[in-house]
Amino acid sequence: MYIVMVTAECAPVAKVGGLADVVYGLAHELEIRGNDVEIILPKYDCMRHDQIYGMQKIFNDLWVPFYDRRIHCSVFFGFVHGRKCFFIEPHSEKNFFNRGVYYGHQDDPERFTFFSRAALEFMFKTGKSPDVIHCHDWQTGIVPVLLFDIYKNLGMTHPRVCFTLHNLKHQGVTGGFILNAVGLGRAEHYFHHDRLRDNFYPGAINLMKAGIVYSNFVTTVSPSYAWEIQNTSLSYGLGQTLNTHAQKFGGVLNGIDYDVWNPAIDRHIPHRYAVNTGQEKKYKNKEALRNRLLLRQDYKPIVAYIGRLDHQKGVDLIRDSIFYSLANGCQFVLLGSSPDHGINNYFLSLKRQLNDNPDCHLEIGFDEELSHLIYAGSDMIVLPSLFEPCGLTQMIALKYGTVPVVRATGGLRDTVFDADYSSRPYHERNGYVFNDFNFKGLESALHRAIGMWYAYPQHFRELIVNGMRYDFSWNHPGRHYLNIYEYIRDK
Ligand code: ADP
């Protein structure tokens, strides 16, 4: 099958969060299974050019309709760790993708609807006829609308669209001018409750909703999150739309790429290990992590947090877990950043406050390489999320023998099973889970995890081994996505 992914992120070249890992990992798995996969991305100035092999300009004459003119674009091609990637570079005074960051500008909806139109124009002009176009999140939600209402009439009748919701908190709610920008006239047609009109703001259109309504199939990234966004306020207003389209909607748990996230072959860690090589190598990585971050060597567990510092991730509870861990015989390592200056500054001030503490290191920034060493060298990882569509961090941690302490929500609920209270058999229990989104909840789990580490190291080791034995590779989800592609292709 021939699949084209249209996406704002792909690891490791343009990564903000899990979306990037999912695009890379799924594309890789689909290729292993004999499919032809291409990825179309914006050509950001801030992307990791060092992660692209053989980058070259392959198309210099792409003119993309936008408002009442055409914007000249060049298209580059290169391999990102073997994946075939196209990068679209617009030459316009708006400098859509030359701003030093991926997101966070007021005209983000304009930037990414332009990219969506450009990706389709590129496919059209180069005669690409994929079986499936797989789009991700609101940034590419307009793609199926453009495909079925513009490009189909121009002869692109073959492709079907699969759309994946990675996080419903961000929906791309924007003004109707966007319709005009991308060449969709008939504003009154699209400003309809059954189509693109936002469910809260009748004067706005919603790009995530566009993707849900117009795609042939819609997925989200875990079964629990699929349920939550159909039945709770976590849908941020799109629950009704999802229920209307329930017959073409389902949750597929993400995988992780074990070629990238695997302590047995990881180039970023000094001591490689696996489930059957014993714990000593993991502890050598712990030593290395301490040396790198200038933490003291001591008989204490290291509790870690890796991830965006965002309200979704429970910033207050992350702060609480730092102080709780330090007060209860642990060391703490944090690697995270936020586009929100207030949150960033708050953690920078915590960092200053804890600077002289030999048991604590807060690294405010994005550092892929360091993240590998933290996964390998820590004993526990905390994820006190308010909501978590899937969460890759806990799956990566499990593979590295780092015990997750998580709140029971979304994909965390589907992957972490409590050591004491899970209904699963003992050999499937792999972490600690709490329900209430408050300090008491967090404490109830962290207290048990730390207690187990000190009092029953043998039991703690069993949890580690149980976690490392899980298969969260792309094997199962890859098969699942192929079934979905085949299903929509035959319709
Ligand atoms: P989300 O997509 O909500 O950000 P996920 O758990 O799905 O969260 O994915 C997070 C991914 O991003 C993981 O691979 C994690 O290791 C990585 N990550 C997040 N923040 C950082 C950071 N500051 N430095 C390095 N890697 C990070």
mmCIF file of N, CA and C and ligand atoms in Angstrom, residues 15-19 21 167 254 261 306-308 312-313 335-337 363 365-368 371 375 383 388-394 396, ligand 1:
data_model
loop_
_atom_site.group_PDB
_atom_site.id
_atom_site.type_symbol
_atom_site.label_atom_id
_atom_site.label_comp_id
_atom_site.label_asym_id
_atom_site.label_seq_id
_atom_site.Cartn_x
_atom_site.Cartn_y
_atom_site.Cartn_z
ATOM 1 N N LYS A 15 10.543 17.757 16.249
ATOM 2 C CA LYS A 15 9.820 17.116 17.347
ATOM 3 C C LYS A 15 9.500 18.106 18.457
ATOM 4 N N VAL A 16 8.223 18.144 18.816
ATOM 5 C CA VAL A 16 7.817 18.879 20.003
ATOM 6 C C VAL A 16 7.361 17.890 21.069
ATOM 7 N N GLY A 17 6.621 16.867 20.644
ATOM 8 C CA GLY A 17 6.142 15.864 21.604
ATOM 9 C C GLY A 17 5.868 14.539 20.924
ATOM 10 N N GLY A 18 4.926 13.795 21.505
ATOM 11 C CA GLY A 18 4.659 12.430 21.080
ATOM 12 C C GLY A 18 4.231 12.288 19.628
ATOM 13 N N LEU A 19 3.532 13.284 19.105
ATOM 14 C CA LEU A 19 3.111 13.230 17.700
ATOM 15 C C LEU A 19 4.287 12.883 16.792
ATOM 16 N N ASP A 21 7.077 11.255 17.482
ATOM 17 C CA ASP A 21 7.494 9.849 17.633
ATOM 18 C C ASP A 21 6.517 8.921 16.928
ATOM 19 N N ASN A 167 -4.377 15.045 20.458
ATOM 20 C CA ASN A 167 -4.687 15.814 21.669
ATOM 21 C C ASN A 167 -5.811 16.794 21.356
ATOM 22 N N ASN A 254 -0.872 3.812 20.779
ATOM 23 C CA ASN A 254 0.406 4.046 20.097
ATOM 24 C C ASN A 254 1.426 2.984 20.477
ATOM 25 N N TRP A 261 14.115 3.366 21.040
ATOM 26 C CA TRP A 261 13.951 3.286 22.500
ATOM 27 C C TRP A 261 14.170 1.859 22.962
ATOM 28 N N ILE A 306 10.118 13.548 32.735
ATOM 29 C CA ILE A 306 10.545 14.002 31.403
ATOM 30 C C ILE A 306 9.282 14.397 30.654
ATOM 31 N N GLY A 307 9.247 15.592 30.125
ATOM 32 C CA GLY A 307 8.077 15.939 29.325
ATOM 33 C C GLY A 307 7.834 17.420 29.263
ATOM 34 N N ARG A 308 6.821 17.771 28.479
ATOM 35 C CA ARG A 308 6.435 19.172 28.397
ATOM 36 C C ARG A 308 5.941 19.618 29.770
ATOM 37 N N GLN A 312 -1.672 20.366 31.218
ATOM 38 C CA GLN A 312 -2.121 18.992 30.955
ATOM 39 C C GLN A 312 -1.305 17.972 31.739
ATOM 40 N N LYS A 313 -0.028 18.274 31.929
ATOM 41 C CA LYS A 313 0.873 17.310 32.577
ATOM 42 C C LYS A 313 0.836 17.423 34.100
ATOM 43 N N LEU A 335 13.535 16.867 33.298
ATOM 44 C CA LEU A 335 13.911 17.397 31.990
ATOM 45 C C LEU A 335 12.630 17.842 31.318
ATOM 46 N N GLY A 336 12.479 19.140 31.137
ATOM 47 C CA GLY A 336 11.231 19.604 30.537
ATOM 48 C C GLY A 336 11.312 21.052 30.156
ATOM 49 N N SER A 337 10.359 21.457 29.322
ATOM 50 C CA SER A 337 10.292 22.871 28.952
ATOM 51 C C SER A 337 8.872 23.189 28.550
ATOM 52 N N GLU A 363 16.533 20.293 34.588
ATOM 53 C CA GLU A 363 17.082 20.725 33.295
ATOM 54 C C GLU A 363 15.933 21.309 32.490
ATOM 55 N N GLY A 365 14.704 22.617 29.315
ATOM 56 C CA GLY A 365 15.082 22.669 27.899
ATOM 57 C C GLY A 365 14.663 21.374 27.238
ATOM 58 N N PHE A 366 15.001 21.241 25.973
ATOM 59 C CA PHE A 366 14.679 20.010 25.242
ATOM 60 C C PHE A 366 15.983 19.339 24.870
ATOM 61 N N ASP A 367 16.173 18.101 25.309
ATOM 62 C CA ASP A 367 17.436 17.425 25.050
ATOM 63 C C ASP A 367 17.178 15.926 24.876
ATOM 64 N N GLU A 368 17.031 15.564 23.605
ATOM 65 C CA GLU A 368 16.696 14.173 23.261
ATOM 66 C C GLU A 368 17.740 13.192 23.822
ATOM 67 N N SER A 371 17.584 12.706 27.494
ATOM 68 C CA SER A 371 16.381 11.974 27.913
ATOM 69 C C SER A 371 16.664 10.464 27.955
ATOM 70 N N TYR A 375 16.032 8.084 31.196
ATOM 71 C CA TYR A 375 15.202 6.872 31.200
ATOM 72 C C TYR A 375 15.993 5.682 31.736
ATOM 73 N N LEU A 383 4.208 10.695 36.327
ATOM 74 C CA LEU A 383 3.364 11.308 35.294
ATOM 75 C C LEU A 383 2.003 11.624 35.915
ATOM 76 N N GLU A 388 -4.127 12.433 29.493
ATOM 77 C CA GLU A 388 -2.990 11.956 28.709
ATOM 78 C C GLU A 388 -3.523 11.088 27.566
ATOM 79 N N PRO A 389 -3.616 11.640 26.366
ATOM 80 C CA PRO A 389 -4.199 10.869 25.257
ATOM 81 C C PRO A 389 -3.567 9.476 25.131
ATOM 82 N N CYS A 390 -2.253 9.414 25.075
ATOM 83 C CA CYS A 390 -1.595 8.098 25.121
ATOM 84 C C CYS A 390 -0.458 8.162 26.124
ATOM 85 N N GLY A 391 0.504 9.046 25.836
ATOM 86 C CA GLY A 391 1.687 9.106 26.698
ATOM 87 C C GLY A 391 2.687 8.078 26.212
ATOM 88 N N LEU A 392 3.824 8.569 25.759
ATOM 89 C CA LEU A 392 4.879 7.636 25.333
ATOM 90 C C LEU A 392 5.881 7.444 26.454
ATOM 91 N N THR A 393 5.961 8.488 27.302
ATOM 92 C CA THR A 393 6.991 8.492 28.333
ATOM 93 C C THR A 393 6.937 7.236 29.199
ATOM 94 N N GLN A 394 5.728 6.849 29.604
ATOM 95 C CA GLN A 394 5.626 5.685 30.495
ATOM 96 C C GLN A 394 5.995 4.396 29.756
ATOM 97 N N ILE A 396 8.158 4.188 27.225
ATOM 98 C CA ILE A 396 9.626 4.196 27.097
ATOM 99 C C ILE A 396 10.239 3.805 28.446
HETATM 100 P P1 ADP B 1 3.220 14.785 24.568
HETATM 101 O O1 ADP B 1 3.011 14.363 23.155
HETATM 102 O O2 ADP B 1 1.963 15.175 25.274
HETATM 103 O O3 ADP B 1 4.281 15.832 24.704
HETATM 104 P P2 ADP B 1 4.152 12.061 25.030
HETATM 105 O O4 ADP B 1 4.399 11.311 26.289
HETATM 106 O O5 ADP B 1 3.199 11.474 24.058
HETATM 107 O O6 ADP B 1 3.769 13.547 25.420
HETATM 108 O O7 ADP B 1 5.543 12.221 24.246
HETATM 109 C C1 ADP B 1 6.598 12.879 24.819
HETATM 110 C C2 ADP B 1 7.852 12.581 24.024
HETATM 111 O O8 ADP B 1 8.674 13.753 23.996
HETATM 112 C C3 ADP B 1 8.682 11.500 24.649
HETATM 113 O O9 ADP B 1 9.453 10.868 23.631
HETATM 114 C C4 ADP B 1 9.602 12.296 25.594
HETATM 115 O O10 ADP B 1 10.796 11.595 25.893
HETATM 116 C C5 ADP B 1 9.876 13.520 24.739
HETATM 117 N N1 ADP B 1 10.159 14.750 25.476
HETATM 118 C C6 ADP B 1 9.277 15.582 26.062
HETATM 119 N N2 ADP B 1 9.891 16.632 26.614
HETATM 120 C C7 ADP B 1 11.216 16.465 26.379
HETATM 121 C C8 ADP B 1 12.386 17.238 26.691
HETATM 122 N N3 ADP B 1 12.307 18.368 27.365
HETATM 123 N N4 ADP B 1 13.578 16.773 26.269
HETATM 124 C C9 ADP B 1 13.654 15.606 25.580
HETATM 125 N N5 ADP B 1 12.592 14.843 25.250
HETATM 126 C C10 ADP B 1 11.385 15.264 25.639
#
